[in-house]
Coordinates of C-alpha atoms and ligand atoms in Angstrom, one line a residue:
X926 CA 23.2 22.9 22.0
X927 CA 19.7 23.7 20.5
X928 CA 17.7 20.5 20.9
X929 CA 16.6 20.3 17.2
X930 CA 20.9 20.5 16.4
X931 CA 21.2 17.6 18.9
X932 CA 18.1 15.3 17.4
X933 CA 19.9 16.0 13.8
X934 CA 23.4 14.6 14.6
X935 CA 22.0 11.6 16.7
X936 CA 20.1 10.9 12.9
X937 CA 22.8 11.3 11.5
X938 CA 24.9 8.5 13.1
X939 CA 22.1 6.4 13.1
X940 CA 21.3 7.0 9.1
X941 CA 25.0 6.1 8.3
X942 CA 24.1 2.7 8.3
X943 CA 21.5 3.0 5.4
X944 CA 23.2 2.0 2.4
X945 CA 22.7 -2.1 1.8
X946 CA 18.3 -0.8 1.7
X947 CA 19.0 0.9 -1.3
X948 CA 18.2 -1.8 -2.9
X949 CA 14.6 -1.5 -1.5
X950 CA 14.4 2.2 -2.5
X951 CA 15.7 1.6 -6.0
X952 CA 12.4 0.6 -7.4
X953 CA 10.0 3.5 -5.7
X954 CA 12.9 6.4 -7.2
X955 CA 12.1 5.3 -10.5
X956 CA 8.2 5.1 -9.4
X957 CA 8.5 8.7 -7.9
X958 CA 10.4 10.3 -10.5
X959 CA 8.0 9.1 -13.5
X960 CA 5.3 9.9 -11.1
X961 CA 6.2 14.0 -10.6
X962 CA 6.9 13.8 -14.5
X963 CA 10.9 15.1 -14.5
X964 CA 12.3 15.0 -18.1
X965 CA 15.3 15.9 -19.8
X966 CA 16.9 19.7 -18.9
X967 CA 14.4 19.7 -15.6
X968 CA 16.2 21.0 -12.7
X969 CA 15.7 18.7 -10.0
X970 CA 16.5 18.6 -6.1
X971 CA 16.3 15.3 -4.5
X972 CA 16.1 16.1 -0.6
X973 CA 17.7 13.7 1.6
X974 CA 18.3 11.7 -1.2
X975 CA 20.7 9.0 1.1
X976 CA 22.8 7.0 -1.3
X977 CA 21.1 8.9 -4.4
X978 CA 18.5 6.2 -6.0
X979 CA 15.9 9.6 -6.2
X980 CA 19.1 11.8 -7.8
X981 CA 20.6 9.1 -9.8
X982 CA 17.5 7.6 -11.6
X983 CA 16.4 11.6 -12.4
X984 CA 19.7 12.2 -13.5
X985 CA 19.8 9.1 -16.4
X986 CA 16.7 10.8 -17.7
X987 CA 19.1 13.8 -18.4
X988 CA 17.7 15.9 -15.7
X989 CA 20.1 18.4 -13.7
X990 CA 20.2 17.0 -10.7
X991 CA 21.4 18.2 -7.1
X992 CA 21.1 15.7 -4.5
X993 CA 21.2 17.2 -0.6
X994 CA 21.8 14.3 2.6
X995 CA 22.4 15.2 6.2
X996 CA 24.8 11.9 6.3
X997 CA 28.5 12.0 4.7
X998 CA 28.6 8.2 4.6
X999 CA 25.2 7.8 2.2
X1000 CA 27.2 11.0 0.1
X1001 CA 30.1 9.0 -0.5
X1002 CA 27.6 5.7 -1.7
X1003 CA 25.6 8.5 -3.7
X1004 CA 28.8 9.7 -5.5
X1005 CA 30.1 5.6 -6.4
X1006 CA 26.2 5.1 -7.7
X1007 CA 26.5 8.8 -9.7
X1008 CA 30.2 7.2 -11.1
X1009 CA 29.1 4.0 -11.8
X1010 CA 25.5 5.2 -13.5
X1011 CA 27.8 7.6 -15.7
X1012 CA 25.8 10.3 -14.5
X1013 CA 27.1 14.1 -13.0
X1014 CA 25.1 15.1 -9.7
X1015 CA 25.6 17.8 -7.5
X1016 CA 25.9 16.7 -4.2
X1017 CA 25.9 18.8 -0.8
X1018 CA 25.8 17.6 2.6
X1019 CA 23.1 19.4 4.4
X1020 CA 19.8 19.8 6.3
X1021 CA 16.4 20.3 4.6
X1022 CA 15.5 22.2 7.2
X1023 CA 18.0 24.8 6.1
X1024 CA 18.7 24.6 2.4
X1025 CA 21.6 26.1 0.8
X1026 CA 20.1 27.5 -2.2
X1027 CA 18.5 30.8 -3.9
X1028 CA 14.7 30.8 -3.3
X1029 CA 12.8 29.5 -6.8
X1030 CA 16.2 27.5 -8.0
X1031 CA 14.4 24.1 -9.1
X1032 CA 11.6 23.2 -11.3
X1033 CA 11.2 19.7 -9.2
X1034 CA 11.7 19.0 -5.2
X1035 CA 11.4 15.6 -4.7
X1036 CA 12.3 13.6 -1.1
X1037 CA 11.6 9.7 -1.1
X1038 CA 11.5 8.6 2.9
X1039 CA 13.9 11.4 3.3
X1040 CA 12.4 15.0 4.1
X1041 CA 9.9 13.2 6.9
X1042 CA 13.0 12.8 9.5
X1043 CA 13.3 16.3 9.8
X1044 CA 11.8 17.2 13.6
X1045 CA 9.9 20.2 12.5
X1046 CA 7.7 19.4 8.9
X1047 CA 6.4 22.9 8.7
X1048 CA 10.3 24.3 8.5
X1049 CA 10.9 21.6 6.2
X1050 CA 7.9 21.7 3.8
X1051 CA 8.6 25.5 3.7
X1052 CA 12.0 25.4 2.8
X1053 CA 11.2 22.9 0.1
X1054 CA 8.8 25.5 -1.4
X1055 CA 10.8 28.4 -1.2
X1056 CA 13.6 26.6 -3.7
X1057 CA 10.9 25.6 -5.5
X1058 CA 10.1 27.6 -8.8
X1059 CA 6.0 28.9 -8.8
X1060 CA 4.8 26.4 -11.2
X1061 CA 7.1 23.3 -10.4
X1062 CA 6.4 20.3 -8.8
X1063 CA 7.1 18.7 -5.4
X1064 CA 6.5 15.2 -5.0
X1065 CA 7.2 13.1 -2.3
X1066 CA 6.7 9.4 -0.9
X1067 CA 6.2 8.8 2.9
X1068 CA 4.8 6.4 5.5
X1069 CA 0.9 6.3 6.3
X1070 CA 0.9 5.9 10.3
X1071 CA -2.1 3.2 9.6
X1072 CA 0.2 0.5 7.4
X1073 CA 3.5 -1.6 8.0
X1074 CA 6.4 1.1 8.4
X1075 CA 4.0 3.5 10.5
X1076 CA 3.2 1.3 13.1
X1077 CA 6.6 0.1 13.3
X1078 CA 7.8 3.7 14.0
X1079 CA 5.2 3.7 16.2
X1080 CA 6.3 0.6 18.4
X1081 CA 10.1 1.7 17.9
X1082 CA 9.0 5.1 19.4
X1083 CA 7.5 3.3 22.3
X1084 CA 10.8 2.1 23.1
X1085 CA 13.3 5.1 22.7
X1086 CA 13.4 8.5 25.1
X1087 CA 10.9 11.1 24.3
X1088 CA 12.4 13.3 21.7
X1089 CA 12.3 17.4 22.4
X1090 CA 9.0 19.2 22.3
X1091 CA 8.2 20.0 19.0
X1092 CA 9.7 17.1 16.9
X1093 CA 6.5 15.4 14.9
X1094 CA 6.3 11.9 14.2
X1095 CA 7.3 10.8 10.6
X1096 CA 4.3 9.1 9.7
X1097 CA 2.1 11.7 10.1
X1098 CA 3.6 12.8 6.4
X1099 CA 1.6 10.0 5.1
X1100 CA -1.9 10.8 6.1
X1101 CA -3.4 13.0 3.1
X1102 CA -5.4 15.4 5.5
X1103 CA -2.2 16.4 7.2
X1104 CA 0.0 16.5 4.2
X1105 CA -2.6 18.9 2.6
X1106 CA -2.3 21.2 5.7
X1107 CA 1.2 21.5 5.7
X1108 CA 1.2 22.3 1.4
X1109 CA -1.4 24.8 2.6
X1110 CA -2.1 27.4 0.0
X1111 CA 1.5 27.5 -1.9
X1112 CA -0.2 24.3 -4.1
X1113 CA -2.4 23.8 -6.4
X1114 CA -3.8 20.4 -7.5
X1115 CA -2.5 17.9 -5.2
X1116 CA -2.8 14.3 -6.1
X1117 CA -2.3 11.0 -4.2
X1118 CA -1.7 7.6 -4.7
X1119 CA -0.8 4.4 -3.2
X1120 CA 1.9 2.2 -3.8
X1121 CA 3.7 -0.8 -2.5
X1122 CA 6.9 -1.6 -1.2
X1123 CA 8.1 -5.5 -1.7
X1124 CA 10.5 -6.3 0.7
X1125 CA 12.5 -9.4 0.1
X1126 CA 12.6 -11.6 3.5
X1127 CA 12.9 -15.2 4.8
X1128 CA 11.1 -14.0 7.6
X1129 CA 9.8 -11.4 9.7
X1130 CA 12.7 -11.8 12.4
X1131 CA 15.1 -11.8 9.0
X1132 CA 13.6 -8.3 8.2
X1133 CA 13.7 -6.7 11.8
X1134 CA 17.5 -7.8 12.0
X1135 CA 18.2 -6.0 8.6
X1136 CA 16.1 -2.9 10.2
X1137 CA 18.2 -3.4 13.6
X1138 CA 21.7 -3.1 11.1
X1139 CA 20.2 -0.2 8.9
X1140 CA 17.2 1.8 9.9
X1141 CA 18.3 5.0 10.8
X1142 CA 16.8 5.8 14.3
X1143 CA 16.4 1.8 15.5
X1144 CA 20.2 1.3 14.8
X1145 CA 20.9 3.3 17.9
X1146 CA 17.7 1.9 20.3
X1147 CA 18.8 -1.3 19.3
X1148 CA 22.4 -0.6 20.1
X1149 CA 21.4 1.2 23.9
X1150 CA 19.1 -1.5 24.7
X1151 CA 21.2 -4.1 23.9
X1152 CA 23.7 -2.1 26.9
X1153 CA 21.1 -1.1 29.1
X1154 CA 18.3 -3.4 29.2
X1155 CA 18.1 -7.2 27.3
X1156 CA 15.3 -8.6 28.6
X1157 CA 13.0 -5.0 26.9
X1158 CA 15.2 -5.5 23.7
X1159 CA 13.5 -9.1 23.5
X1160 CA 10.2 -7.8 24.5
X1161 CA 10.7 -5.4 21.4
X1162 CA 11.9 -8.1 19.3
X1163 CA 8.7 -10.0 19.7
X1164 CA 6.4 -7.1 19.6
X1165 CA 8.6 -6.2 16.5
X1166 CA 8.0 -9.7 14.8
X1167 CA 4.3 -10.1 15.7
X1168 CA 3.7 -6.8 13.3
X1169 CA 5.7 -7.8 10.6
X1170 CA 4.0 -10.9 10.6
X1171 CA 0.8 -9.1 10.1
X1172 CA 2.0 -8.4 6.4
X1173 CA 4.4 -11.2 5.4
X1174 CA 3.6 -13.7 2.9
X1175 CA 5.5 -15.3 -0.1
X1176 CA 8.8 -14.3 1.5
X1177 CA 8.2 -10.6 1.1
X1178 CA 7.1 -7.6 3.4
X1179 CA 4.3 -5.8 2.3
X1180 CA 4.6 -2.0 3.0
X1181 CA 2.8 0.4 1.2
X1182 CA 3.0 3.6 1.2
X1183 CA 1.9 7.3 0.3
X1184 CA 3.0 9.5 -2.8
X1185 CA 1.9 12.8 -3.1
X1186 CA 2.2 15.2 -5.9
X1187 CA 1.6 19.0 -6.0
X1188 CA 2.4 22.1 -8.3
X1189 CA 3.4 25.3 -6.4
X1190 CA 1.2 28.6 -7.3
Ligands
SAM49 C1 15.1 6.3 4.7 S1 16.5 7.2 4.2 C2 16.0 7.5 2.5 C3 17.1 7.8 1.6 C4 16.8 7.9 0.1 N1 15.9 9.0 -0.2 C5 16.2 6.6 -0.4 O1 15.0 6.7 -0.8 O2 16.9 5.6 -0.5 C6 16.3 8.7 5.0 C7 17.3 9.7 4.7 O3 17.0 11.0 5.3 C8 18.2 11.7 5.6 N2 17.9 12.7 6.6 C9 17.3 12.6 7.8 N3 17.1 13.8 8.3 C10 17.5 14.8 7.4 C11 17.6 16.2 7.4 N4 17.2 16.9 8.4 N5 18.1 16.8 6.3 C12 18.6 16.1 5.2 N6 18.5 14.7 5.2 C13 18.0 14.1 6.3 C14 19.0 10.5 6.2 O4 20.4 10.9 6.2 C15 18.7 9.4 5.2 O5 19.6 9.5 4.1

């Protein structure tokens, strides 16, 4: 099997167990979407929109929105939030890297967390501009490899197999020089901002368990090492709660993040 194929469906089983951080996400959809600026009658594609807080919040606006996830499980959450909103979405299991749509189809690509899992960004980044319309908008949110969530990916990295040659880091999507390479010349003016990410937490151990139960790739390191090795799981769990530590205070976990905005030429 291509390596890429096999990196995707190992994602996959690990993202399965996103849903209960929806609540987390919930608030930055609603910061994203006002952010790119999607009104009523907009079409909108949310890219690995999980259990649909991106395609959801667009869609109570009165947007037209289709909401693409590599992982079944976050579809069937995404179409219970769509019921329960009242709202109609359009949702397809797929891979961003490979998007099953007619070249210039939406006015808005947006990807919250999402589109930065795929292993290659410049496959990604140009499939989101080719469904893109010239003169729409893609906005996205995304890690900076400096703060909270980068480093983590970081030290969580440290602790899993290499992956195949090829496969970039997430975080890299949050520094602005790289994420300015990779728009390259399909953009015109790009703007960035900063915003943060409260994470409700008794303490940092309480948020790496909830991270251990949901976050996509750790699910599975968690799960091998506890087999394989327990004595480096606890080595991780310190390392892992030493971090946190770094930006816990008032019973929340700081982590900020990246949004980026950009009109296509
Ligand atoms: C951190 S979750 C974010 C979900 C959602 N956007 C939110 O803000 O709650 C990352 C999502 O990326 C999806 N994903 C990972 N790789 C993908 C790919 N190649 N194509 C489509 N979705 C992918 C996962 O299934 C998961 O739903």
């Amino acid at each position: 099997m291509d390596p890429f194929e096999t990196f995707k469906a190992a994602q996959k089983q690990g993202w399965a167990h996103f849903t209960p951080f929806e609540a987390i996400t919930t608030p930055c959809a609603a910061k994203l979407v006002k952010r790119a600026g999607v009104r009523a009658g907009h079409r909108v594609l949310d890219v690995a929109c999980g259990t649909g807080v991106v395609s959801v919040t667009a869609a109570r606006l009165g947007a037209r929105v289709t909401g693409l996830d590599l992982t079944p499980e976050l579809l069937e959450r995404a179409r219970e939030n769509a019921r329960i909103a009242g709202v109609e979405i359009d949702w397809r299991e797929g891979d961003v890297e490979k998007l099953p749509f007619e070249d210039a189809a939406f006015d808005f690509v947006l990807s919250e967390f999402g589109h930065i899992f795929a292993p290659r960004p410049e496959v990604a980044i140009g499939e989101m501009l080719r469904v893109l319309k010239p003169g729409g908008t893609i906005a996205f949110s995304t890690w900076p490899p400096e703060l909270f969530v980068g480093r983590m990916f970081a030290l969580s990295a440290s602790y899993m197999p290499t992956p195949p040659p090829g496969v970039a880091p997430p975080p890299l999507w949050g520094d602005p020089n790289i994420v300015r390479q990779r728009l390259g010349a399909a953009v015109k003016d790009v703007l960035f901002d900063r915003a943060t990410m409260l994470v409700p937490a008794l303490s940092p151990s309480h948020h790496r368990r909830a991270s251990e139960k949901s976050a996509g790739s750790m699910v599975r390191m968690v799960a091998e090492l506890e087999a394989s090795d327990p004595a480096k799981l606890e080595k991780f769990r310190r390392e892992y709660d030493a971090l946190a530590g770094e930006y816990f205070e008032d019973n929340y976990l700081r982590q900020d993040y990246l949004m980026t905005r950009a009109r296509k030429i």
